[in-house]
Amino acid sequence: MVPRKRADARRNEETLLEAAAAAFVASGVNVPVREIAAQAGVGVGTIYRHFPTRADLVVAVYRHQIEACAEAGPALLAGGGTAHQALAAWIDMFVDFLVTKHGLAEALQSDDATFQTLHGYFLERLLPVCERLMEAAREAGEVREDVSAYEVMRGVGNLCAGAGDSRYDARRLVGVLVGGLRVSA
């Protein structure tokens, strides 16, 4: 049994993961650890104590972002808006996740065994969330019946692939996709 971390240790780890994610987006996964430590307001030793290798840090950042996106789905559905609004807000978070993930793409596509299970974890955690949001929107008569959650996630992912090009607005095109899910009046 793994002991639960103290609240301050969980907050420190959360701060480290957020700082690392921002640094990865800004400078890539090979950003010096001292820059991540400075951004998090901790010493380099603190990072190595939590994440002994860079691969451990990359995996932890990726998993942290997946979990935040997974936990947001049910909260958005319970938030009081329409199911379509919850779906659109979640897709907006998913876009943020995918756009920030582009900084991790190089590491995630490497042959390092540490990264092998991440794509499966991504689908295992996020596909059911998207399916539930789509199901709620379908039940409310707000979105088309003929589009699957997997197709939506795949479509959003493909639209986000060009996010690094300043001439391309992935978020705008994802908005077109989300609008196209609506049932015609």
Tab-separated table of C-alpha atoms in Angstrom:
chain	number	residue	atom	x	y	z
A	1	MET	CA	0.000	0.000	0.000
A	2	VAL	CA	1.352	3.404	-1.000
A	3	PRO	CA	1.134	5.989	1.797
A	4	ARG	CA	-0.841	9.155	1.003
A	5	LYS	CA	1.234	12.280	0.581
A	6	ARG	CA	0.806	15.189	2.944
A	7	ALA	CA	-1.262	18.100	1.596
A	8	ASP	CA	1.810	20.348	1.284
A	9	ALA	CA	3.706	17.621	-0.606
A	10	ARG	CA	0.762	17.241	-3.022
A	11	ARG	CA	0.667	21.032	-3.533
A	12	ASN	CA	4.435	21.088	-4.175
A	13	GLU	CA	4.122	18.299	-6.708
A	14	GLU	CA	1.183	20.080	-8.385
A	15	THR	CA	3.244	23.290	-8.614
A	16	LEU	CA	6.177	21.355	-10.087
A	17	LEU	CA	3.966	19.668	-12.696
A	18	GLU	CA	2.357	22.954	-13.744
A	19	ALA	CA	5.749	24.678	-13.988
A	20	ALA	CA	7.173	21.758	-15.986
A	21	ALA	CA	4.190	21.740	-18.362
A	22	ALA	CA	4.598	25.482	-19.009
A	23	ALA	CA	8.353	25.082	-19.516
A	24	PHE	CA	7.849	22.154	-21.903
A	25	VAL	CA	5.453	24.222	-24.009
A	26	ALA	CA	7.751	27.238	-24.040
A	27	SER	CA	11.093	25.474	-24.529
A	28	GLY	CA	10.500	21.788	-25.229
A	29	VAL	CA	11.031	18.769	-22.995
A	30	ASN	CA	14.789	19.310	-22.898
A	31	VAL	CA	14.425	22.586	-20.997
A	32	PRO	CA	17.017	22.735	-18.188
A	33	VAL	CA	15.663	21.430	-14.892
A	34	ARG	CA	16.963	24.548	-13.158
A	35	GLU	CA	14.528	26.634	-15.247
A	36	ILE	CA	11.608	24.442	-14.168
A	37	ALA	CA	12.777	24.665	-10.548
A	38	ALA	CA	13.033	28.452	-10.730
A	39	GLN	CA	9.556	28.732	-12.254
A	40	ALA	CA	8.155	26.442	-9.531
A	41	GLY	CA	10.021	28.304	-6.781
A	42	VAL	CA	11.857	25.196	-5.569
A	43	GLY	CA	15.377	23.844	-5.668
A	44	VAL	CA	16.605	21.465	-8.363
A	45	GLY	CA	16.952	18.751	-5.718
A	46	THR	CA	13.223	18.956	-5.015
A	47	ILE	CA	12.460	18.125	-8.639
A	48	TYR	CA	14.845	15.166	-8.619
A	49	ARG	CA	13.394	13.964	-5.328
A	50	HIS	CA	9.926	13.818	-6.918
A	51	PHE	CA	11.045	12.831	-10.434
A	52	PRO	CA	14.447	11.076	-10.563
A	53	THR	CA	14.652	11.198	-14.385
A	54	ARG	CA	13.441	13.556	-17.099
A	55	ALA	CA	11.279	10.714	-18.450
A	56	ASP	CA	9.603	10.434	-15.032
A	57	LEU	CA	8.842	14.153	-15.141
A	58	VAL	CA	7.485	14.047	-18.709
A	59	VAL	CA	5.223	11.101	-17.884
A	60	ALA	CA	4.003	12.782	-14.698
A	61	VAL	CA	3.179	16.015	-16.547
A	62	TYR	CA	1.298	14.120	-19.238
A	63	ARG	CA	-0.664	12.042	-16.708
A	64	HIS	CA	-1.434	15.135	-14.625
A	65	GLN	CA	-2.894	16.892	-17.650
A	66	ILE	CA	-4.932	13.823	-18.614
A	67	GLU	CA	-6.351	13.569	-15.096
A	68	ALA	CA	-7.329	17.248	-15.027
A	69	CYS	CA	-9.150	16.831	-18.339
A	70	ALA	CA	-10.830	13.603	-17.192
A	71	GLU	CA	-12.040	15.135	-13.923
A	72	ALA	CA	-13.428	18.203	-15.682
A	73	GLY	CA	-16.041	16.286	-17.720
A	74	PRO	CA	-18.363	15.283	-14.877
A	75	ALA	CA	-17.906	18.674	-13.195
A	76	LEU	CA	-18.915	20.478	-16.382
A	77	LEU	CA	-22.021	18.293	-16.773
A	78	ALA	CA	-23.014	19.058	-13.200
A	79	GLY	CA	-22.310	22.758	-13.681
A	80	GLY	CA	-25.828	23.758	-14.642
A	81	GLY	CA	-25.451	24.620	-18.319
A	82	THR	CA	-26.703	22.580	-21.233
A	83	ALA	CA	-25.078	19.313	-22.163
A	84	HIS	CA	-23.802	20.894	-25.387
A	85	GLN	CA	-22.233	23.728	-23.382
A	86	ALA	CA	-20.529	21.166	-21.127
A	87	LEU	CA	-19.292	19.264	-24.189
A	88	ALA	CA	-18.013	22.459	-25.838
A	89	ALA	CA	-16.243	23.571	-22.634
A	90	TRP	CA	-14.648	20.140	-22.248
A	91	ILE	CA	-13.504	20.140	-25.877
A	92	ASP	CA	-11.981	23.572	-25.241
A	93	MET	CA	-10.018	22.063	-22.325
A	94	PHE	CA	-9.079	19.120	-24.533
A	95	VAL	CA	-7.730	21.578	-27.116
A	96	ASP	CA	-5.630	23.246	-24.413
A	97	PHE	CA	-4.309	19.823	-23.438
A	98	LEU	CA	-3.475	18.885	-27.031
A	99	VAL	CA	-1.837	22.213	-27.815
A	100	THR	CA	0.347	21.966	-24.711
A	101	LYS	CA	1.090	18.324	-25.490
A	102	HIS	CA	2.828	19.347	-28.704
A	103	GLY	CA	5.769	20.255	-26.505
A	104	LEU	CA	5.829	16.641	-25.337
A	105	ALA	CA	5.373	15.041	-28.759
A	106	GLU	CA	9.073	14.395	-29.346
A	107	ALA	CA	9.454	12.506	-26.095
A	108	LEU	CA	6.168	10.662	-26.435
A	109	GLN	CA	7.138	9.347	-29.872
A	110	SER	CA	10.514	8.083	-28.711
A	111	ASP	CA	11.344	4.416	-28.231
A	112	ASP	CA	11.716	4.912	-24.470
A	113	ALA	CA	9.682	2.190	-22.719
A	114	THR	CA	8.611	4.740	-20.111
A	115	PHE	CA	6.340	6.362	-22.699
A	116	GLN	CA	4.881	3.190	-24.257
A	117	THR	CA	1.695	3.045	-22.185
A	118	LEU	CA	0.792	6.737	-22.296
A	119	HIS	CA	-1.370	6.666	-25.419
A	120	GLY	CA	-3.413	3.784	-24.026
A	121	TYR	CA	-3.769	5.645	-20.735
A	122	PHE	CA	-4.881	8.744	-22.653
A	123	LEU	CA	-7.663	6.823	-24.425
A	124	GLU	CA	-8.629	4.837	-21.327
A	125	ARG	CA	-9.153	7.998	-19.258
A	126	LEU	CA	-10.481	10.518	-21.791
A	127	LEU	CA	-12.597	8.525	-24.241
A	128	PRO	CA	-15.203	7.545	-21.605
A	129	VAL	CA	-15.439	11.187	-20.501
A	130	CYS	CA	-16.069	12.358	-24.054
A	131	GLU	CA	-18.547	9.500	-24.571
A	132	ARG	CA	-20.504	10.551	-21.467
A	133	LEU	CA	-20.589	14.189	-22.576
A	134	MET	CA	-21.704	13.194	-26.078
A	135	GLU	CA	-24.346	10.840	-24.639
A	136	ALA	CA	-25.758	13.607	-22.416
A	137	ALA	CA	-25.873	16.024	-25.368
A	138	ARG	CA	-27.560	13.378	-27.553
A	139	GLU	CA	-30.139	12.638	-24.850
A	140	ALA	CA	-30.884	16.365	-24.685
A	141	GLY	CA	-31.333	16.423	-28.472
A	142	GLU	CA	-28.473	18.881	-28.860
A	143	VAL	CA	-25.963	16.958	-30.965
A	144	ARG	CA	-26.050	14.617	-33.906
A	145	GLU	CA	-26.487	10.895	-33.329
A	146	ASP	CA	-24.131	9.819	-36.118
A	147	VAL	CA	-20.824	11.071	-34.698
A	148	SER	CA	-18.918	9.041	-32.107
A	149	ALA	CA	-16.845	10.348	-29.231
A	150	TYR	CA	-13.771	8.733	-30.767
A	151	GLU	CA	-14.384	10.592	-34.032
A	152	VAL	CA	-14.751	13.870	-32.148
A	153	MET	CA	-11.529	13.324	-30.194
A	154	ARG	CA	-9.670	12.216	-33.300
A	155	GLY	CA	-11.006	15.177	-35.290
A	156	VAL	CA	-10.036	17.653	-32.590
A	157	GLY	CA	-6.606	16.036	-32.359
A	158	ASN	CA	-6.069	16.311	-36.085
A	159	LEU	CA	-7.185	19.942	-36.106
A	160	CYS	CA	-4.732	20.721	-33.296
A	161	ALA	CA	-1.786	19.152	-35.132
A	162	GLY	CA	-0.999	22.423	-36.915
A	163	ALA	CA	-1.281	24.593	-33.800
A	164	GLY	CA	2.369	25.701	-33.985
A	165	ASP	CA	1.802	27.510	-37.313
A	166	SER	CA	1.055	31.214	-36.737
A	167	ARG	CA	-1.106	31.239	-39.900
A	168	TYR	CA	-3.388	28.537	-38.501
A	169	ASP	CA	-6.012	28.929	-35.760
A	170	ALA	CA	-6.754	25.431	-34.476
A	171	ARG	CA	-9.166	26.726	-31.846
A	172	ARG	CA	-11.307	28.459	-34.477
A	173	LEU	CA	-11.544	25.299	-36.574
A	174	VAL	CA	-12.355	23.181	-33.529
A	175	GLY	CA	-15.179	25.673	-32.893
A	176	VAL	CA	-16.465	24.927	-36.391
A	177	LEU	CA	-16.354	21.215	-35.599
A	178	VAL	CA	-18.220	21.724	-32.295
A	179	GLY	CA	-20.820	23.853	-34.067
A	180	GLY	CA	-21.221	21.150	-36.682
A	181	LEU	CA	-22.132	18.622	-33.986
A	182	ARG	CA	-25.319	20.530	-33.193
A	183	VAL	CA	-28.601	19.154	-34.398
A	184	SER	CA	-30.104	21.295	-37.164
A	185	ALA	CA	-33.318	23.048	-36.188
